[in-house]
Amino acid sequence: QVQLQESGPGLVKPSQTLSLTCTVSGGSTSYGSYFWSWIRQPAGKGLEWIGRIYTSGNTYYNPSLKRRATVSLDQSKNQVSLKLTSATAADTAVYFCARGSENLDPYYYYMDVWGKGTTVTVSS
Amino acid sequence: EIVLTQSPVSLSVTPGEPASISCRSSQSLLHNNNQNYVDWFLQKPGQSPQLLIYLGSFRASGVPDRFSGSGSGTDFTLEISRVEADDVGTYYCMQALQAPETFGPGTKVDIK
């Protein structure tokens, strides 16, 4: 059974880069028809999609983040990373990684496995 | 960006009674393959979201048949035929037709 575990610094200073890792166990980031997404949730608020990367390496991002986000794969470590530059207090949130799985008929990808999330606070 | 709205904001339900949540989109979510690109998630208190329904009406693996999704175009509904105590949490719809994927604001369900 695939499990995802997010990790990273719980506290980041304003203007610094927020860096998180999602470690995949019970599955591979190298093979199969999957994508790996990052989604965040400020305390008491709703969900915001940040970006995703396919096993092929193709990436897509939320334009609202103004190109501050980078999602990458480290297939040797079976990890997915998120880097968010120029962090501000508005980036304070719980960050989730999620796996998107391909459904063949009808064709679609759905996010069927989520990590528990990691809390990041941006503050001096 | 596609905007989703949900109603009601919150819902208090007696166990065994049905519940219904509406999700409306600012644009049609009907893909040219005739599928509606809308999913439903449940976020139980203190947990991460879990997939309930994809493509508007397909139940995800392991989801009880008490949950059903319907609708097309801009109007969608999640129905729980008989609410159980374990169903408490916040329900979100999400559209995947157009990047960026966007979520509705959520509907909080609790038990009377």
PDB file of C-alpha atoms in Angstrom:
ATOM      1  CA  GLN A   1       0.000   0.000   0.000  1.00  0.00           C
ATOM      2  CA  VAL A   2       1.447   3.323  -1.070  1.00  0.00           C
ATOM      3  CA  GLN A   3       2.085   5.864   1.692  1.00  0.00           C
ATOM      4  CA  LEU A   4       3.252   9.443   1.437  1.00  0.00           C
ATOM      5  CA  GLN A   5       5.114  11.312   4.180  1.00  0.00           C
ATOM      6  CA  GLU A   6       5.782  15.034   4.006  1.00  0.00           C
ATOM      7  CA  SER A   7       8.745  16.536   5.850  1.00  0.00           C
ATOM      8  CA  GLY A   8      10.649  19.769   6.126  1.00  0.00           C
ATOM      9  CA  PRO A   9      11.346  22.755   8.367  1.00  0.00           C
ATOM     10  CA  GLY A  10       8.346  23.806  10.408  1.00  0.00           C
ATOM     11  CA  LEU A  11       9.536  27.404  10.519  1.00  0.00           C
ATOM     12  CA  VAL A  12      10.796  29.477   7.613  1.00  0.00           C
ATOM     13  CA  LYS A  13      11.870  33.116   7.709  1.00  0.00           C
ATOM     14  CA  PRO A  14      10.206  35.625   5.389  1.00  0.00           C
ATOM     15  CA  SER A  15      11.949  36.003   1.998  1.00  0.00           C
ATOM     16  CA  GLN A  16      13.640  32.606   2.387  1.00  0.00           C
ATOM     17  CA  THR A  17      12.880  29.482   0.358  1.00  0.00           C
ATOM     18  CA  LEU A  18      10.389  27.002   1.752  1.00  0.00           C
ATOM     19  CA  SER A  19      11.605  23.473   0.952  1.00  0.00           C
ATOM     20  CA  LEU A  20       9.571  20.329   1.541  1.00  0.00           C
ATOM     21  CA  THR A  21      10.005  16.658   0.707  1.00  0.00           C
ATOM     22  CA  CYS A  22       7.409  13.952   0.185  1.00  0.00           C
ATOM     23  CA  THR A  23       8.785  10.434   0.643  1.00  0.00           C
ATOM     24  CA  VAL A  24       6.915   7.685  -1.149  1.00  0.00           C
ATOM     25  CA  SER A  25       6.869   4.203   0.367  1.00  0.00           C
ATOM     26  CA  GLY A  26       5.240   1.082  -1.023  1.00  0.00           C
ATOM     27  CA  GLY A  27       5.412   2.472  -4.549  1.00  0.00           C
ATOM     28  CA  SER A  28       7.730   4.117  -7.053  1.00  0.00           C
ATOM     29  CA  THR A  29       8.036   7.644  -8.395  1.00  0.00           C
ATOM     30  CA  SER A  30       9.894   6.249 -11.410  1.00  0.00           C
ATOM     31  CA  TYR A  31       7.313   3.977 -12.974  1.00  0.00           C
ATOM     32  CA  GLY A  32       3.647   3.905 -13.774  1.00  0.00           C
ATOM     33  CA  SER A  33       1.122   6.455 -14.896  1.00  0.00           C
ATOM     34  CA  TYR A  34       1.047   8.812 -11.949  1.00  0.00           C
ATOM     35  CA  PHE A  35       1.483  12.397 -11.021  1.00  0.00           C
ATOM     36  CA  TRP A  36       2.556  13.858  -7.699  1.00  0.00           C
ATOM     37  CA  SER A  37       0.878  17.022  -6.470  1.00  0.00           C
ATOM     38  CA  TRP A  38       1.357  19.541  -3.699  1.00  0.00           C
ATOM     39  CA  ILE A  39      -1.713  21.127  -2.114  1.00  0.00           C
ATOM     40  CA  ARG A  40      -1.794  23.477   0.859  1.00  0.00           C
ATOM     41  CA  GLN A  41      -4.331  24.540   3.449  1.00  0.00           C
ATOM     42  CA  PRO A  42      -3.993  27.602   5.720  1.00  0.00           C
ATOM     43  CA  ALA A  43      -5.312  26.985   9.210  1.00  0.00           C
ATOM     44  CA  GLY A  44      -9.093  26.852   9.240  1.00  0.00           C
ATOM     45  CA  LYS A  45      -9.322  27.500   5.503  1.00  0.00           C
ATOM     46  CA  GLY A  46      -9.790  25.674   2.238  1.00  0.00           C
ATOM     47  CA  LEU A  47      -7.482  23.816  -0.132  1.00  0.00           C
ATOM     48  CA  GLU A  48      -5.198  25.381  -2.721  1.00  0.00           C
ATOM     49  CA  TRP A  49      -3.513  23.388  -5.464  1.00  0.00           C
ATOM     50  CA  ILE A  50       0.155  24.361  -5.881  1.00  0.00           C
ATOM     51  CA  GLY A  51       1.476  22.183  -8.687  1.00  0.00           C
ATOM     52  CA  ARG A  52       2.185  18.685  -9.916  1.00  0.00           C
ATOM     53  CA  ILE A  53       4.790  16.596 -11.697  1.00  0.00           C
ATOM     54  CA  TYR A  54       4.237  13.483 -13.775  1.00  0.00           C
ATOM     55  CA  THR A  55       6.576  10.495 -13.722  1.00  0.00           C
ATOM     56  CA  SER A  56       7.586  11.714 -17.184  1.00  0.00           C
ATOM     57  CA  GLY A  57       8.869  14.913 -15.595  1.00  0.00           C
ATOM     58  CA  ASN A  58       6.228  17.264 -17.018  1.00  0.00           C
ATOM     59  CA  THR A  59       5.193  19.928 -14.513  1.00  0.00           C
ATOM     60  CA  TYR A  60       2.222  22.271 -14.070  1.00  0.00           C
ATOM     61  CA  TYR A  61       1.852  25.091 -11.559  1.00  0.00           C
ATOM     62  CA  ASN A  62      -0.777  27.386 -10.124  1.00  0.00           C
ATOM     63  CA  PRO A  63      -0.198  30.802 -11.787  1.00  0.00           C
ATOM     64  CA  SER A  64      -1.301  32.522  -8.570  1.00  0.00           C
ATOM     65  CA  LEU A  65       2.078  31.593  -7.084  1.00  0.00           C
ATOM     66  CA  LYS A  66       3.770  33.780  -9.680  1.00  0.00           C
ATOM     67  CA  ARG A  67       6.420  31.241 -10.647  1.00  0.00           C
ATOM     68  CA  ARG A  68       7.733  30.907  -7.079  1.00  0.00           C
ATOM     69  CA  ALA A  69       6.997  27.164  -6.947  1.00  0.00           C
ATOM     70  CA  THR A  70       9.126  24.313  -8.283  1.00  0.00           C
ATOM     71  CA  VAL A  71       8.137  20.655  -7.994  1.00  0.00           C
ATOM     72  CA  SER A  72      10.754  18.017  -8.744  1.00  0.00           C
ATOM     73  CA  LEU A  73      11.342  14.287  -8.481  1.00  0.00           C
ATOM     74  CA  ASP A  74      14.318  12.517  -6.952  1.00  0.00           C
ATOM     75  CA  GLN A  75      13.654   9.066  -8.296  1.00  0.00           C
ATOM     76  CA  SER A  76      16.769   7.582  -6.678  1.00  0.00           C
ATOM     77  CA  LYS A  77      15.328   8.475  -3.277  1.00  0.00           C
ATOM     78  CA  ASN A  78      11.671   7.963  -4.239  1.00  0.00           C
ATOM     79  CA  GLN A  79      10.900  11.533  -3.204  1.00  0.00           C
ATOM     80  CA  VAL A  80       8.952  14.488  -4.514  1.00  0.00           C
ATOM     81  CA  SER A  81      10.125  17.968  -3.566  1.00  0.00           C
ATOM     82  CA  LEU A  82       8.537  21.382  -3.377  1.00  0.00           C
ATOM     83  CA  LYS A  83      10.476  24.618  -3.315  1.00  0.00           C
ATOM     84  CA  LEU A  84       8.667  27.906  -2.809  1.00  0.00           C
ATOM     85  CA  THR A  85      10.869  30.982  -3.066  1.00  0.00           C
ATOM     86  CA  SER A  86      10.410  34.387  -1.429  1.00  0.00           C
ATOM     87  CA  ALA A  87       8.185  33.010   1.323  1.00  0.00           C
ATOM     88  CA  THR A  88       5.779  35.348   3.111  1.00  0.00           C
ATOM     89  CA  ALA A  89       3.336  34.937   5.971  1.00  0.00           C
ATOM     90  CA  ALA A  90       0.671  34.127   3.361  1.00  0.00           C
ATOM     91  CA  ASP A  91       2.518  30.848   2.689  1.00  0.00           C
ATOM     92  CA  THR A  92       1.874  29.650   6.243  1.00  0.00           C
ATOM     93  CA  ALA A  93      -0.188  26.483   5.872  1.00  0.00           C
ATOM     94  CA  VAL A  94      -0.363  22.717   6.128  1.00  0.00           C
ATOM     95  CA  TYR A  95       1.245  21.280   3.005  1.00  0.00           C
ATOM     96  CA  PHE A  96      -0.002  17.986   1.582  1.00  0.00           C
ATOM     97  CA  CYS A  97       1.452  15.827  -1.137  1.00  0.00           C
ATOM     98  CA  ALA A  98      -0.907  13.609  -3.089  1.00  0.00           C
ATOM     99  CA  ARG A  99      -0.584  10.965  -5.784  1.00  0.00           C
ATOM    100  CA  GLY A 100      -2.658  11.170  -8.929  1.00  0.00           C
ATOM    101  CA  SER A 101      -3.466   7.813 -10.488  1.00  0.00           C
ATOM    102  CA  GLU A 102      -4.485   7.130 -14.071  1.00  0.00           C
ATOM    103  CA  ASN A 103      -7.917   5.671 -14.712  1.00  0.00           C
ATOM    104  CA  LEU A 104      -8.142   4.106 -18.151  1.00  0.00           C
ATOM    105  CA  ASP A 105     -11.847   3.918 -18.800  1.00  0.00           C
ATOM    106  CA  PRO A 106     -12.985   6.576 -18.725  1.00  0.00           C
ATOM    107  CA  TYR A 107      -9.586   8.216 -19.052  1.00  0.00           C
ATOM    108  CA  TYR A 108      -8.784  10.452 -16.085  1.00  0.00           C
ATOM    109  CA  TYR A 109      -6.362  11.064 -13.248  1.00  0.00           C
ATOM    110  CA  TYR A 110      -7.631  11.267  -9.688  1.00  0.00           C
ATOM    111  CA  MET A 111      -5.830  12.040  -6.413  1.00  0.00           C
ATOM    112  CA  ASP A 112      -6.300   8.820  -4.485  1.00  0.00           C
ATOM    113  CA  VAL A 113      -3.435   8.820  -1.973  1.00  0.00           C
ATOM    114  CA  TRP A 114      -2.580  11.732   0.308  1.00  0.00           C
ATOM    115  CA  GLY A 115       0.055  12.279   2.939  1.00  0.00           C
ATOM    116  CA  LYS A 116      -0.873  13.434   6.431  1.00  0.00           C
ATOM    117  CA  GLY A 117       0.534  16.884   5.779  1.00  0.00           C
ATOM    118  CA  THR A 118       3.222  19.009   7.354  1.00  0.00           C
ATOM    119  CA  THR A 119       2.757  22.421   8.966  1.00  0.00           C
ATOM    120  CA  VAL A 120       4.925  25.300   7.832  1.00  0.00           C
ATOM    121  CA  THR A 121       4.959  28.706   9.511  1.00  0.00           C
ATOM    122  CA  VAL A 122       6.601  31.671   7.824  1.00  0.00           C
ATOM    123  CA  SER A 123       7.707  34.093  10.506  1.00  0.00           C
ATOM    124  CA  SER A 124      10.787  35.951  11.663  1.00  0.00           C
TER     125      SER A 124
ATOM    126  CA  GLU B   1      -9.686  30.445 -13.029  1.00  0.00           C
ATOM    127  CA  ILE B   2     -12.811  28.358 -12.461  1.00  0.00           C
ATOM    128  CA  VAL B   3     -14.624  29.258  -9.238  1.00  0.00           C
ATOM    129  CA  LEU B   4     -16.598  26.670  -7.301  1.00  0.00           C
ATOM    130  CA  THR B   5     -19.240  27.488  -4.722  1.00  0.00           C
ATOM    131  CA  GLN B   6     -20.772  25.039  -2.285  1.00  0.00           C
ATOM    132  CA  SER B   7     -23.970  25.013  -0.298  1.00  0.00           C
ATOM    133  CA  PRO B   8     -24.819  24.781   2.437  1.00  0.00           C
ATOM    134  CA  VAL B   9     -21.823  26.073   4.352  1.00  0.00           C
ATOM    135  CA  SER B  10     -22.625  23.638   7.152  1.00  0.00           C
ATOM    136  CA  LEU B  11     -25.034  20.815   7.767  1.00  0.00           C
ATOM    137  CA  SER B  12     -26.136  19.039  10.934  1.00  0.00           C
ATOM    138  CA  VAL B  13     -27.621  15.620  10.249  1.00  0.00           C
ATOM    139  CA  THR B  14     -29.357  12.967  12.339  1.00  0.00           C
ATOM    140  CA  PRO B  15     -27.700   9.534  11.955  1.00  0.00           C
ATOM    141  CA  GLY B  16     -29.548   7.426   9.426  1.00  0.00           C
ATOM    142  CA  GLU B  17     -30.952  10.476   7.636  1.00  0.00           C
ATOM    143  CA  PRO B  18     -29.862  11.582   4.161  1.00  0.00           C
ATOM    144  CA  ALA B  19     -27.666  14.571   3.363  1.00  0.00           C
ATOM    145  CA  SER B  20     -27.079  16.502   0.177  1.00  0.00           C
ATOM    146  CA  ILE B  21     -24.323  18.980  -0.750  1.00  0.00           C
ATOM    147  CA  SER B  22     -24.362  21.192  -3.814  1.00  0.00           C
ATOM    148  CA  CYS B  23     -21.384  22.372  -5.852  1.00  0.00           C
ATOM    149  CA  ARG B  24     -21.761  24.973  -8.568  1.00  0.00           C
ATOM    150  CA  SER B  25     -19.114  25.989 -11.059  1.00  0.00           C
ATOM    151  CA  SER B  26     -18.511  29.316 -12.800  1.00  0.00           C
ATOM    152  CA  GLN B  27     -17.994  27.376 -16.038  1.00  0.00           C
ATOM    153  CA  SER B  28     -19.157  24.077 -17.417  1.00  0.00           C
ATOM    154  CA  LEU B  29     -17.012  21.174 -16.235  1.00  0.00           C
ATOM    155  CA  LEU B  30     -18.097  18.937 -19.096  1.00  0.00           C
ATOM    156  CA  HIS B  31     -15.057  17.755 -21.042  1.00  0.00           C
ATOM    157  CA  ASN B  32     -15.298  17.021 -24.751  1.00  0.00           C
ATOM    158  CA  ASN B  33     -15.076  13.324 -23.848  1.00  0.00           C
ATOM    159  CA  ASN B  34     -18.533  13.756 -22.253  1.00  0.00           C
ATOM    160  CA  GLN B  35     -17.223  13.361 -18.708  1.00  0.00           C
ATOM    161  CA  ASN B  36     -17.624  15.948 -15.966  1.00  0.00           C
ATOM    162  CA  TYR B  37     -14.254  16.778 -14.454  1.00  0.00           C
ATOM    163  CA  VAL B  38     -15.354  17.162 -10.853  1.00  0.00           C
ATOM    164  CA  ASP B  39     -14.243  15.210  -7.787  1.00  0.00           C
ATOM    165  CA  TRP B  40     -15.485  15.091  -4.205  1.00  0.00           C
ATOM    166  CA  PHE B  41     -13.262  14.761  -1.148  1.00  0.00           C
ATOM    167  CA  LEU B  42     -13.967  14.341   2.549  1.00  0.00           C
ATOM    168  CA  GLN B  43     -11.549  15.791   5.067  1.00  0.00           C
ATOM    169  CA  LYS B  44     -12.212  14.280   8.466  1.00  0.00           C
ATOM    170  CA  PRO B  45     -11.133  16.348  11.490  1.00  0.00           C
ATOM    171  CA  GLY B  46      -7.348  16.418  11.796  1.00  0.00           C
ATOM    172  CA  GLN B  47      -6.830  14.309   8.674  1.00  0.00           C
ATOM    173  CA  SER B  48      -5.903  14.795   5.056  1.00  0.00           C
ATOM    174  CA  PRO B  49      -8.593  14.795   2.360  1.00  0.00           C
ATOM    175  CA  GLN B  50      -9.740  11.446   1.000  1.00  0.00           C
ATOM    176  CA  LEU B  51     -11.226  10.873  -2.439  1.00  0.00           C
ATOM    177  CA  LEU B  52     -14.900   9.901  -2.494  1.00  0.00           C
ATOM    178  CA  ILE B  53     -16.107  10.516  -6.048  1.00  0.00           C
ATOM    179  CA  TYR B  54     -14.317  11.238  -9.326  1.00  0.00           C
ATOM    180  CA  LEU B  55     -15.665  12.360 -12.695  1.00  0.00           C
ATOM    181  CA  GLY B  56     -18.811  13.527 -10.980  1.00  0.00           C
ATOM    182  CA  SER B  57     -20.338  10.128 -10.283  1.00  0.00           C
ATOM    183  CA  PHE B  58     -17.730   7.362 -10.026  1.00  0.00           C
ATOM    184  CA  ARG B  59     -17.142   6.091  -6.490  1.00  0.00           C
ATOM    185  CA  ALA B  60     -13.501   5.711  -5.556  1.00  0.00           C
ATOM    186  CA  SER B  61     -12.223   2.343  -4.409  1.00  0.00           C
ATOM    187  CA  GLY B  62     -13.438   1.406  -0.921  1.00  0.00           C
ATOM    188  CA  VAL B  63     -16.031   4.185  -0.689  1.00  0.00           C
ATOM    189  CA  PRO B  64     -19.364   2.940   0.685  1.00  0.00           C
ATOM    190  CA  ASP B  65     -22.300   2.966  -1.713  1.00  0.00           C
ATOM    191  CA  ARG B  66     -24.068   5.354   0.673  1.00  0.00           C
ATOM    192  CA  PHE B  67     -22.144   8.050  -1.175  1.00  0.00           C
ATOM    193  CA  SER B  68     -23.224   9.065  -4.661  1.00  0.00           C
ATOM    194  CA  GLY B  69     -22.439  11.915  -7.002  1.00  0.00           C
ATOM    195  CA  SER B  70     -24.543  13.389  -9.750  1.00  0.00           C
ATOM    196  CA  GLY B  71     -24.886  16.416 -11.964  1.00  0.00           C
ATOM    197  CA  SER B  72     -23.517  17.786 -15.191  1.00  0.00           C
ATOM    198  CA  GLY B  73     -22.218  21.029 -16.618  1.00  0.00           C
ATOM    199  CA  THR B  74     -22.159  23.536 -13.790  1.00  0.00           C
ATOM    200  CA  ASP B  75     -24.306  21.915 -11.091  1.00  0.00           C
ATOM    201  CA  PHE B  76     -23.243  18.911  -9.055  1.00  0.00           C
ATOM    202  CA  THR B  77     -24.518  17.141  -5.970  1.00  0.00           C
ATOM    203  CA  LEU B  78     -22.998  14.784  -3.440  1.00  0.00           C
ATOM    204  CA  GLU B  79     -25.564  12.702  -1.598  1.00  0.00           C
ATOM    205  CA  ILE B  80     -25.189  10.530   1.452  1.00  0.00           C
ATOM    206  CA  SER B  81     -28.157   8.178   1.654  1.00  0.00           C
ATOM    207  CA  ARG B  82     -27.845   7.401   5.373  1.00  0.00           C
ATOM    208  CA  VAL B  83     -25.382   9.492   7.346  1.00  0.00           C
ATOM    209  CA  GLU B  84     -23.192   7.704   9.877  1.00  0.00           C
ATOM    210  CA  ALA B  85     -21.110   9.170  12.700  1.00  0.00           C
ATOM    211  CA  ASP B  86     -17.941   8.446  10.724  1.00  0.00           C
ATOM    212  CA  ASP B  87     -19.084  10.802   7.939  1.00  0.00           C
ATOM    213  CA  VAL B  88     -18.380  13.974   9.932  1.00  0.00           C
ATOM    214  CA  GLY B  89     -15.924  16.410   8.430  1.00  0.00           C
ATOM    215  CA  THR B  90     -15.657  18.918   5.631  1.00  0.00           C
ATOM    216  CA  TYR B  91     -16.628  17.970   2.097  1.00  0.00           C
ATOM    217  CA  TYR B  92     -14.906  19.648  -0.847  1.00  0.00           C
ATOM    218  CA  CYS B  93     -15.643  19.558  -4.546  1.00  0.00           C
ATOM    219  CA  MET B  94     -12.737  20.089  -6.929  1.00  0.00           C
ATOM    220  CA  GLN B  95     -12.612  20.767 -10.642  1.00  0.00           C
ATOM    221  CA  ALA B  96      -9.881  19.270 -12.825  1.00  0.00           C
ATOM    222  CA  LEU B  97     -11.092  20.512 -16.209  1.00  0.00           C
ATOM    223  CA  GLN B  98      -8.889  23.562 -16.398  1.00  0.00           C
ATOM    224  CA  ALA B  99      -5.591  24.400 -14.716  1.00  0.00           C
ATOM    225  CA  PRO B 100      -5.246  25.426 -12.022  1.00  0.00           C
ATOM    226  CA  GLU B 101      -7.345  22.804 -10.315  1.00  0.00           C
ATOM    227  CA  THR B 102      -9.591  24.616  -7.851  1.00  0.00           C
ATOM    228  CA  PHE B 103     -11.557  23.538  -4.817  1.00  0.00           C
ATOM    229  CA  GLY B 104     -14.866  24.673  -3.447  1.00  0.00           C
ATOM    230  CA  PRO B 105     -14.864  26.381  -0.027  1.00  0.00           C
ATOM    231  CA  GLY B 106     -16.148  23.262   1.710  1.00  0.00           C
ATOM    232  CA  THR B 107     -19.296  22.104   3.502  1.00  0.00           C
ATOM    233  CA  LYS B 108     -18.906  21.096   7.122  1.00  0.00           C
ATOM    234  CA  VAL B 109     -21.066  18.162   8.191  1.00  0.00           C
ATOM    235  CA  ASP B 110     -21.657  17.205  11.780  1.00  0.00           C
ATOM    236  CA  ILE B 111     -23.994  14.892  13.615  1.00  0.00           C
ATOM    237  CA  LYS B 112     -26.999  16.086  15.615  1.00  0.00           C
TER     238      LYS B 112
END
